[in-house]
CSV table of C-alpha atoms in Angstrom, one decimal:
chain,number,residue,atom,x,y,z
A,1,UNK,CA,0.0,0.0,0.0
A,2,UNK,CA,1.3,3.5,-0.9
A,3,UNK,CA,2.0,5.5,2.2
A,4,UNK,CA,0.1,8.8,2.5
A,5,UNK,CA,1.9,11.2,4.8
A,6,UNK,CA,0.8,14.8,5.5
A,7,UNK,CA,2.4,17.2,7.9
A,8,UNK,CA,0.3,20.1,9.4
A,9,UNK,CA,2.8,22.7,10.6
A,10,UNK,CA,3.5,26.4,10.4
A,11,UNK,CA,6.4,27.9,8.4
A,12,UNK,CA,8.3,28.8,11.6
A,13,UNK,CA,7.5,26.3,14.4
A,14,UNK,CA,10.5,24.4,15.6
A,15,UNK,CA,8.1,21.7,16.8
A,16,UNK,CA,6.8,21.3,13.3
A,17,UNK,CA,10.3,21.2,11.9
A,18,UNK,CA,11.1,18.2,14.2
A,19,UNK,CA,8.6,16.2,12.2
A,20,UNK,CA,9.9,17.4,8.8
A,21,UNK,CA,13.5,16.5,9.7
A,22,UNK,CA,12.5,13.1,11.0
A,23,UNK,CA,10.6,12.3,7.8
A,24,UNK,CA,13.5,13.6,5.7
A,25,UNK,CA,16.0,11.5,7.7
A,26,UNK,CA,13.9,8.4,7.0
A,27,UNK,CA,13.8,9.3,3.3
A,28,UNK,CA,10.0,9.6,3.3
A,29,UNK,CA,7.9,11.7,1.0
A,30,UNK,CA,5.1,13.8,2.5
A,31,UNK,CA,2.7,16.6,1.8
A,32,UNK,CA,3.0,19.9,3.7
A,33,UNK,CA,-0.1,21.7,4.9
A,34,UNK,CA,0.9,25.1,6.2
A,35,UNK,CA,-1.3,26.4,9.0
A,36,UNK,CA,-2.0,29.9,10.1
A,37,UNK,CA,-2.2,29.7,13.9
A,38,UNK,CA,-4.4,32.8,14.0
A,39,UNK,CA,-6.9,31.2,11.7
A,40,UNK,CA,-6.7,27.4,12.3
A,41,UNK,CA,-8.1,25.2,9.6
A,42,UNK,CA,-11.0,22.8,10.1
A,43,UNK,CA,-8.6,20.0,9.3
A,44,UNK,CA,-6.3,21.0,12.2
A,45,UNK,CA,-9.3,21.2,14.6
A,46,UNK,CA,-10.5,17.9,13.4
A,47,UNK,CA,-7.1,16.1,13.7
A,48,UNK,CA,-6.1,17.7,17.0
A,49,UNK,CA,-9.3,18.5,18.9
A,50,UNK,CA,-7.5,18.2,22.3
A,51,UNK,CA,-4.7,20.8,21.8
A,52,UNK,CA,-5.8,22.4,18.6
A,53,UNK,CA,-2.1,22.9,17.6
A,54,UNK,CA,0.5,21.9,15.2
A,55,UNK,CA,2.3,19.7,14.4
A,56,UNK,CA,0.1,16.9,13.3
A,57,UNK,CA,1.4,14.0,11.2
A,58,UNK,CA,-1.4,12.2,9.3
A,59,UNK,CA,-0.4,8.7,8.2
A,60,UNK,CA,-2.9,7.0,5.9
A,61,UNK,CA,-5.7,9.2,7.3
A,62,UNK,CA,-4.8,8.7,11.0
A,63,UNK,CA,-3.5,11.7,12.9
A,64,UNK,CA,-0.7,11.7,15.4
A,65,UNK,CA,-0.1,14.8,17.6
A,66,UNK,CA,2.6,16.2,19.9
A,67,UNK,CA,6.0,16.4,18.2
A,68,UNK,CA,7.9,14.1,20.5
A,69,UNK,CA,5.2,11.5,20.2
A,70,UNK,CA,5.3,11.9,16.5
A,71,UNK,CA,9.1,11.4,16.4
A,72,UNK,CA,8.7,8.1,18.3
A,73,UNK,CA,5.9,7.0,16.0
A,74,UNK,CA,8.1,7.7,12.9
A,75,UNK,CA,10.9,5.8,14.5
A,76,UNK,CA,8.7,2.9,15.5
A,77,UNK,CA,7.1,2.7,12.0
A,78,UNK,CA,10.1,3.1,9.7
A,79,UNK,CA,13.2,1.3,10.9
A,80,UNK,CA,15.8,2.8,8.5
A,81,UNK,CA,18.1,5.5,10.0
A,82,UNK,CA,17.1,5.0,13.7
A,83,UNK,CA,16.4,8.3,15.5
A,84,UNK,CA,16.4,7.0,19.1
A,85,UNK,CA,19.4,5.1,20.5
A,86,UNK,CA,19.0,1.3,20.5
A,87,UNK,CA,19.9,0.5,24.2
A,88,UNK,CA,17.0,1.0,26.6
A,89,UNK,CA,19.1,3.1,29.0
A,90,UNK,CA,20.3,5.5,26.2
A,91,UNK,CA,16.8,5.6,25.0
A,92,UNK,CA,15.5,6.6,28.4
A,93,UNK,CA,18.2,9.3,28.7
A,94,UNK,CA,17.2,10.7,25.3
A,95,UNK,CA,13.5,10.8,26.4
A,96,UNK,CA,14.4,12.4,29.7
A,97,UNK,CA,16.4,15.2,28.1
A,98,UNK,CA,13.9,15.8,25.4
A,99,UNK,CA,11.3,16.3,28.0
A,100,UNK,CA,13.6,18.5,30.0
A,101,UNK,CA,14.2,20.6,26.9
A,102,UNK,CA,10.5,21.2,26.3
A,103,UNK,CA,9.4,21.6,29.9
A,104,UNK,CA,12.4,23.6,31.3
A,105,UNK,CA,14.9,24.9,28.8
A,106,UNK,CA,12.6,26.3,26.1
A,107,UNK,CA,10.2,28.0,28.6
A,108,UNK,CA,13.1,29.5,30.6
A,109,UNK,CA,14.5,31.1,27.4
A,110,UNK,CA,11.1,32.3,26.4
A,111,UNK,CA,10.6,33.9,29.9
A,112,UNK,CA,13.9,35.8,29.5
A,113,UNK,CA,12.8,37.0,26.1
A,114,UNK,CA,9.5,38.5,27.3
A,115,UNK,CA,10.7,39.9,30.6
A,116,UNK,CA,12.7,43.0,31.5
A,117,UNK,CA,15.1,44.4,34.1
A,118,UNK,CA,15.7,42.5,37.3
A,119,UNK,CA,13.2,39.8,36.3
A,120,UNK,CA,14.9,39.3,33.0
A,121,UNK,CA,18.3,38.9,34.7
A,122,UNK,CA,16.9,36.1,36.9
A,123,UNK,CA,15.3,34.4,33.9
A,124,UNK,CA,18.5,34.6,31.9
A,125,UNK,CA,20.4,33.0,34.9
A,126,UNK,CA,17.8,30.2,35.1
A,127,UNK,CA,18.1,29.6,31.3
A,128,UNK,CA,21.9,29.5,31.5
A,129,UNK,CA,21.7,27.0,34.3
A,130,UNK,CA,19.4,24.8,32.2
A,131,UNK,CA,21.7,25.1,29.2
A,132,UNK,CA,24.6,24.0,31.3
A,133,UNK,CA,22.9,20.6,31.7
A,134,UNK,CA,22.6,20.4,28.0
A,135,UNK,CA,26.3,21.3,27.5
A,136,UNK,CA,27.3,18.3,29.6
A,137,UNK,CA,25.4,16.0,27.3
A,138,UNK,CA,27.7,16.9,24.3
A,139,UNK,CA,30.9,15.9,26.0
A,140,UNK,CA,32.9,13.7,23.5
A,141,UNK,CA,30.1,13.9,20.9
A,142,UNK,CA,29.5,15.8,17.7
A,143,UNK,CA,25.7,15.4,17.9
A,144,UNK,CA,23.5,14.5,20.8
A,145,UNK,CA,22.8,11.3,18.9
A,146,UNK,CA,26.6,10.6,18.6
A,147,UNK,CA,28.2,10.8,15.2
A,148,UNK,CA,25.0,11.6,13.4
A,149,UNK,CA,21.8,13.6,14.0
A,150,UNK,CA,19.3,11.7,16.1
A,151,UNK,CA,16.1,12.1,18.2
A,152,UNK,CA,17.6,14.4,20.7
A,153,UNK,CA,19.2,16.7,18.1
A,154,UNK,CA,15.8,17.1,16.5
A,155,UNK,CA,14.2,17.7,19.9
A,156,UNK,CA,16.9,20.4,20.6
A,157,UNK,CA,16.7,21.8,17.0
A,158,UNK,CA,15.0,25.0,18.2
A,159,UNK,CA,18.2,25.9,20.0
A,160,UNK,CA,20.1,26.2,16.8
A,161,UNK,CA,17.4,28.2,15.1
A,162,UNK,CA,16.1,30.5,17.9
A,163,UNK,CA,18.7,31.2,20.6
A,164,UNK,CA,20.7,33.8,18.6
A,165,UNK,CA,17.5,35.5,17.4
A,166,UNK,CA,16.3,35.8,21.0
A,167,UNK,CA,19.7,37.2,22.0
A,168,UNK,CA,19.5,39.8,19.3
A,169,UNK,CA,16.0,40.9,19.9
A,170,UNK,CA,16.2,41.2,23.7
A,171,UNK,CA,19.9,42.3,23.8
A,172,UNK,CA,20.7,39.4,26.2
A,173,UNK,CA,23.3,36.7,26.1
A,174,UNK,CA,22.5,33.0,26.8
A,175,UNK,CA,25.3,31.3,25.0
A,176,UNK,CA,28.7,32.7,25.7
A,177,UNK,CA,31.0,30.5,23.5
A,178,UNK,CA,33.6,30.2,26.2
A,179,UNK,CA,31.1,28.8,28.7
A,180,UNK,CA,29.2,26.8,26.0
A,181,UNK,CA,31.8,25.6,23.5
A,182,UNK,CA,30.0,22.3,22.8
A,183,UNK,CA,26.5,23.8,22.2
A,184,UNK,CA,28.1,26.5,20.1
A,185,UNK,CA,29.9,23.9,18.0
A,186,UNK,CA,26.8,21.8,17.8
A,187,UNK,CA,24.7,24.7,16.5
A,188,UNK,CA,27.2,25.1,13.7
A,189,UNK,CA,27.3,21.4,12.9
A,190,UNK,CA,23.5,21.0,13.1
A,191,UNK,CA,22.6,24.1,11.1
A,192,UNK,CA,25.2,23.4,8.4
A,193,UNK,CA,23.7,20.0,7.7
A,194,UNK,CA,22.2,20.1,4.2
A,195,UNK,CA,18.9,18.5,5.2
A,196,UNK,CA,18.5,20.9,8.1
A,197,UNK,CA,19.4,23.9,6.1
A,198,UNK,CA,16.9,23.2,3.4
A,199,UNK,CA,14.0,24.0,5.8
A,200,UNK,CA,15.6,26.7,7.9
A,201,UNK,CA,13.1,29.5,8.5
A,202,UNK,CA,14.5,32.8,7.1
A,203,UNK,CA,16.2,34.8,9.9
A,204,UNK,CA,14.5,38.1,9.0
A,205,UNK,CA,11.0,36.6,9.2
A,206,UNK,CA,11.9,34.9,12.5
A,207,UNK,CA,13.1,38.2,14.0
A,208,UNK,CA,9.9,39.8,12.9
A,209,UNK,CA,7.8,37.0,14.3
A,210,UNK,CA,9.5,36.8,17.7
A,211,UNK,CA,9.6,40.6,18.0
A,212,UNK,CA,5.9,40.7,17.5
A,213,UNK,CA,5.4,37.9,19.9
A,214,UNK,CA,7.4,39.9,22.6
A,215,UNK,CA,5.6,43.2,22.0
A,216,UNK,CA,2.5,42.7,24.2
A,217,UNK,CA,4.6,41.7,27.2
A,218,UNK,CA,6.7,44.9,27.0
A,219,UNK,CA,3.6,47.0,26.7
A,220,UNK,CA,2.1,45.4,29.8
A,221,UNK,CA,5.0,46.6,31.9
A,222,UNK,CA,5.3,50.1,30.3
B,1,UNK,CA,24.3,-11.0,36.2
B,2,UNK,CA,21.9,-10.5,39.0
B,3,UNK,CA,19.7,-7.5,38.4
B,4,UNK,CA,19.8,-4.9,41.2
B,5,UNK,CA,16.7,-2.7,41.2
B,6,UNK,CA,15.9,0.1,43.6
B,7,UNK,CA,12.9,2.4,43.6
B,8,UNK,CA,13.1,5.8,45.3
B,9,UNK,CA,9.6,6.9,46.1
B,10,UNK,CA,7.3,8.2,48.8
B,11,UNK,CA,4.6,6.2,50.4
B,12,UNK,CA,1.9,8.2,48.7
B,13,UNK,CA,3.1,9.5,45.3
B,14,UNK,CA,1.0,8.1,42.4
B,15,UNK,CA,4.0,8.7,40.2
B,16,UNK,CA,6.1,6.4,42.4
B,17,UNK,CA,3.4,3.8,42.4
B,18,UNK,CA,3.5,3.7,38.6
B,19,UNK,CA,7.0,2.3,38.8
B,20,UNK,CA,6.1,-0.2,41.6
B,21,UNK,CA,3.2,-1.5,39.6
B,22,UNK,CA,5.2,-1.8,36.4
B,23,UNK,CA,7.9,-3.8,38.2
B,24,UNK,CA,5.3,-6.0,39.8
B,25,UNK,CA,3.6,-6.7,36.5
B,26,UNK,CA,7.0,-7.8,35.0
B,27,UNK,CA,7.5,-10.0,38.0
B,28,UNK,CA,10.7,-8.2,39.1
B,29,UNK,CA,12.1,-8.0,42.6
B,30,UNK,CA,13.3,-4.6,43.8
B,31,UNK,CA,14.2,-2.7,46.9
B,32,UNK,CA,12.1,0.2,48.1
B,33,UNK,CA,13.8,3.3,49.4
B,34,UNK,CA,11.1,5.6,51.0
B,35,UNK,CA,11.9,9.3,50.7
B,36,UNK,CA,10.6,12.2,52.8
B,37,UNK,CA,10.1,15.0,50.3
B,38,UNK,CA,10.6,17.6,53.1
B,39,UNK,CA,14.0,16.1,53.8
B,40,UNK,CA,15.4,14.7,50.6
B,41,UNK,CA,18.1,12.1,50.9
B,42,UNK,CA,21.6,12.6,49.5
B,43,UNK,CA,20.9,9.6,47.3
B,44,UNK,CA,17.9,11.3,45.7
B,45,UNK,CA,19.8,14.5,45.1
B,46,UNK,CA,22.6,12.5,43.6
B,47,UNK,CA,20.4,10.4,41.3
B,48,UNK,CA,18.1,13.2,40.2
B,49,UNK,CA,20.1,16.4,40.3
B,50,UNK,CA,17.9,18.0,37.7
B,51,UNK,CA,14.4,17.7,39.2
B,52,UNK,CA,15.4,16.5,42.7
B,53,UNK,CA,12.2,14.5,42.8
B,54,UNK,CA,10.9,10.9,43.0
B,55,UNK,CA,10.4,8.4,41.5
B,56,UNK,CA,13.9,7.2,40.5
B,57,UNK,CA,14.5,3.7,39.4
B,58,UNK,CA,18.1,2.6,39.9
B,59,UNK,CA,19.0,-0.4,37.7
B,60,UNK,CA,22.4,-1.9,38.4
B,61,UNK,CA,23.6,1.5,39.8
B,62,UNK,CA,22.2,3.6,36.9
B,63,UNK,CA,19.4,6.0,37.7
B,64,UNK,CA,16.4,6.6,35.5
B,65,UNK,CA,14.0,9.5,36.3
B,66,UNK,CA,10.5,10.7,35.3
B,67,UNK,CA,7.9,8.1,35.8
B,68,UNK,CA,6.7,7.8,32.2
B,69,UNK,CA,10.3,7.5,31.0
B,70,UNK,CA,10.8,4.8,33.7
B,71,UNK,CA,7.7,2.9,32.5
B,72,UNK,CA,9.1,2.9,28.9
B,73,UNK,CA,12.5,1.8,30.2
B,74,UNK,CA,11.0,-1.1,32.1
B,75,UNK,CA,9.0,-2.1,29.1
B,76,UNK,CA,12.1,-1.8,26.8
B,77,UNK,CA,14.3,-3.8,29.1
B,78,UNK,CA,12.0,-6.7,30.2
B,79,UNK,CA,9.8,-8.0,27.4
B,80,UNK,CA,7.4,-10.2,29.4
B,81,UNK,CA,3.9,-8.8,30.0
B,82,UNK,CA,4.2,-5.8,27.6
B,83,UNK,CA,2.9,-2.6,29.1
B,84,UNK,CA,2.7,-0.5,25.9
B,85,UNK,CA,0.6,-1.7,22.9
B,86,UNK,CA,2.6,-3.3,20.1
B,87,UNK,CA,1.4,-1.4,17.1
B,88,UNK,CA,3.2,2.0,16.6
B,89,UNK,CA,-0.1,3.9,16.2
B,90,UNK,CA,-1.6,2.4,19.4
B,91,UNK,CA,1.7,3.1,21.1
B,92,UNK,CA,1.6,6.7,20.0
B,93,UNK,CA,-2.0,7.1,21.3
B,94,UNK,CA,-1.0,5.7,24.7
B,95,UNK,CA,2.0,8.1,24.9
B,96,UNK,CA,-0.2,11.0,23.8
B,97,UNK,CA,-2.9,10.3,26.4
B,98,UNK,CA,-0.4,9.7,29.2
B,99,UNK,CA,1.2,13.1,28.5
B,100,UNK,CA,-2.3,14.7,28.4
B,101,UNK,CA,-3.1,13.1,31.8
B,102,UNK,CA,0.1,14.5,33.4
B,103,UNK,CA,0.0,17.9,31.7
B,104,UNK,CA,-3.7,18.7,31.6
B,105,UNK,CA,-5.9,16.3,33.6
B,106,UNK,CA,-4.0,16.0,36.8
B,107,UNK,CA,-3.2,19.8,37.1
B,108,UNK,CA,-6.8,20.7,36.3
B,109,UNK,CA,-8.1,18.5,39.2
B,110,UNK,CA,-5.4,19.9,41.5
B,111,UNK,CA,-6.4,23.4,40.6
B,112,UNK,CA,-10.0,22.6,41.6
B,113,UNK,CA,-8.8,21.2,44.9
B,114,UNK,CA,-6.9,24.3,45.9
B,115,UNK,CA,-9.3,26.9,44.7
B,116,UNK,CA,-12.6,28.2,46.0
B,117,UNK,CA,-15.9,29.8,45.0
B,118,UNK,CA,-16.3,31.0,41.4
B,119,UNK,CA,-12.7,30.1,40.5
B,120,UNK,CA,-13.2,26.6,41.8
B,121,UNK,CA,-16.4,26.2,39.7
B,122,UNK,CA,-14.4,27.0,36.6
B,123,UNK,CA,-11.6,24.6,37.6
B,124,UNK,CA,-14.1,21.8,38.1
B,125,UNK,CA,-15.7,22.5,34.7
B,126,UNK,CA,-12.2,22.3,33.1
B,127,UNK,CA,-11.4,19.1,34.9
B,128,UNK,CA,-14.7,17.5,33.9
B,129,UNK,CA,-14.0,18.5,30.3
B,130,UNK,CA,-10.6,16.8,30.4
B,131,UNK,CA,-12.1,13.7,32.1
B,132,UNK,CA,-14.6,13.4,29.2
B,133,UNK,CA,-11.7,12.9,26.8
B,134,UNK,CA,-10.5,10.1,29.1
B,135,UNK,CA,-14.0,8.5,29.3
B,136,UNK,CA,-14.0,8.2,25.5
B,137,UNK,CA,-10.9,6.1,25.5
B,138,UNK,CA,-12.6,3.4,27.6
B,139,UNK,CA,-15.4,2.7,25.1
B,140,UNK,CA,-15.5,-1.1,24.5
B,141,UNK,CA,-12.7,-1.8,26.9
B,142,UNK,CA,-12.2,-3.0,30.5
B,143,UNK,CA,-8.9,-1.3,30.9
B,144,UNK,CA,-7.1,1.4,28.9
B,145,UNK,CA,-4.7,-1.4,27.9
B,146,UNK,CA,-7.7,-3.5,26.7
B,147,UNK,CA,-8.4,-6.7,28.6
B,148,UNK,CA,-5.5,-6.2,31.0
B,149,UNK,CA,-3.8,-3.4,32.8
B,150,UNK,CA,-1.2,-1.6,30.6
B,151,UNK,CA,1.0,1.5,30.4
B,152,UNK,CA,-2.0,3.9,30.2
B,153,UNK,CA,-3.7,2.3,33.2
B,154,UNK,CA,-0.6,2.8,35.2
B,155,UNK,CA,-0.3,6.4,33.9
B,156,UNK,CA,-3.9,7.1,35.0
B,157,UNK,CA,-3.6,5.1,38.2
B,158,UNK,CA,-3.8,8.3,40.2
B,159,UNK,CA,-7.4,8.8,39.1
B,160,UNK,CA,-8.4,5.6,40.9
B,161,UNK,CA,-6.6,6.6,44.0
B,162,UNK,CA,-7.1,10.3,44.3
B,163,UNK,CA,-10.2,11.6,42.7
B,164,UNK,CA,-12.7,10.5,45.3
B,165,UNK,CA,-10.4,11.8,48.1
B,166,UNK,CA,-10.2,15.2,46.3
B,167,UNK,CA,-14.0,15.2,46.0
B,168,UNK,CA,-14.4,14.4,49.7
B,169,UNK,CA,-12.0,17.1,51.0
B,170,UNK,CA,-13.1,19.9,48.8
B,171,UNK,CA,-16.8,18.9,48.7
B,172,UNK,CA,-16.8,18.9,44.9
B,173,UNK,CA,-17.9,16.3,42.3
B,174,UNK,CA,-15.7,15.4,39.3
B,175,UNK,CA,-17.0,12.0,38.5
B,176,UNK,CA,-20.8,11.7,38.3
B,177,UNK,CA,-21.2,8.0,37.6
B,178,UNK,CA,-24.0,8.8,35.1
B,179,UNK,CA,-21.7,11.0,33.1
B,180,UNK,CA,-18.7,8.9,33.6
B,181,UNK,CA,-19.9,5.2,33.7
B,182,UNK,CA,-16.7,3.9,32.1
B,183,UNK,CA,-14.2,5.7,34.3
B,184,UNK,CA,-16.2,4.8,37.4
B,185,UNK,CA,-16.2,1.1,36.3
B,186,UNK,CA,-12.5,1.3,35.5
B,187,UNK,CA,-11.7,2.7,39.0
B,188,UNK,CA,-13.5,-0.3,40.5
B,189,UNK,CA,-11.7,-2.8,38.2
B,190,UNK,CA,-8.3,-1.2,38.6
B,191,UNK,CA,-8.4,-0.8,42.4
B,192,UNK,CA,-9.8,-4.3,42.9
B,193,UNK,CA,-6.8,-5.8,41.1
B,194,UNK,CA,-4.8,-7.7,43.8
B,195,UNK,CA,-1.4,-6.3,42.6
B,196,UNK,CA,-2.7,-2.8,42.7
B,197,UNK,CA,-4.5,-3.2,46.1
B,198,UNK,CA,-1.3,-4.5,47.7
B,199,UNK,CA,0.3,-1.0,47.4
B,200,UNK,CA,-2.8,1.2,47.8
B,201,UNK,CA,-1.9,4.1,50.1
B,202,UNK,CA,-4.3,4.1,53.2
B,203,UNK,CA,-7.2,6.4,52.5
B,204,UNK,CA,-7.1,8.1,55.9
B,205,UNK,CA,-3.5,9.0,55.5
B,206,UNK,CA,-4.1,10.3,52.0
B,207,UNK,CA,-7.0,12.5,53.2
B,208,UNK,CA,-4.7,13.9,55.9
B,209,UNK,CA,-1.9,14.5,53.3
B,210,UNK,CA,-4.1,16.2,50.7
B,211,UNK,CA,-5.9,18.3,53.3
B,212,UNK,CA,-2.6,19.6,54.6
B,213,UNK,CA,-1.5,20.2,51.0
B,214,UNK,CA,-4.6,22.3,50.4
B,215,UNK,CA,-4.4,24.3,53.6
B,216,UNK,CA,-1.9,27.0,52.6
B,217,UNK,CA,-4.0,27.9,49.5
B,218,UNK,CA,-7.1,28.4,51.6
B,219,UNK,CA,-5.3,30.6,54.0
B,220,UNK,CA,-3.9,32.8,51.2
B,221,UNK,CA,-7.5,33.7,50.2
B,222,UNK,CA,-8.9,34.2,53.7
């Protein structure tokens, strides 16, 4: 049976990009359905009635939601180019850190982006503390997945795309290359990968988007 | 090599119980290390420096943290009595709903427990909305796992243990048996299972614990 794969995502979401990269790594063809989160399609609401958010992978008509769940589904379904490590302990570590990335690291950087003054300083300090845990994971490795890009690289992909943009917009520094030599090197390696580059959201549009996202929070304080 | 398994948990935590039940289902022997969350042991801080919380499973000296990650680890390591469904799509659905349970359902019930008046009414309505999604999953099934207890039953185990206690303490109703016949029946089936019953935290101590947990929030409003 011919596989029918559709990805509902936005042009910018790093969570949507996780799915795109995973499908590309597996060598799978798919159709992209670009969503406008301010005007969600009936299809998105039908496929993800619980969270009403992208990404959704639709495989032969059946929807799968939540990007990390989708990555596991892709890896469980197509065995070529494994994304997750093979050993149960390494697998558990990858899952643990991916969860940590979504629950702690990403929100801590976002909080720093939308705050100001003393509060922002505290948020930056928290974010840096979280990033130090991530730095440790790269010791002796090119990618989080080892020699090649794996599940955890895709889960942390947003770091390569978004951190320097956040730094520019809010005039803050998360990643001092002397404190974070391994993440800095990883960002270069990851974003230079042809497959990753192909779908990289344009920097100017990302700056515009994150600046607009930040705006209401600044007004609230002013 | 003889397996050495230790579980760091508290007497009451439903997240710790997930691990206990999974090990029991697999027929594995383990040592329990009971933690006092007000006075965390050096061992806990060493094994889970990131979150500093239970449960931790220690397998031959190596720690695994986060209860849903631990369940997957147990299922990946010991193949007897599978916890997760075998088909990738069913597996993805189980992971999706377990995440929904932890991120949405549990917090919505907790918010209702610690709020009052109009705010509490809204929290109860949200919680009931979330529970309706769960009710749907049980259509045509005895357990979330089908005929037997599986991963999603363990992930939702807290519902069987805690909902009626929350209802009693806060004088609210989440689970009207007419609206939730399937969850109500599941709670009976799940909690009557000999393996589950063996580790059931005593109701009077749970009432005491949750009442004390609720106390500071009530004072804040008064």
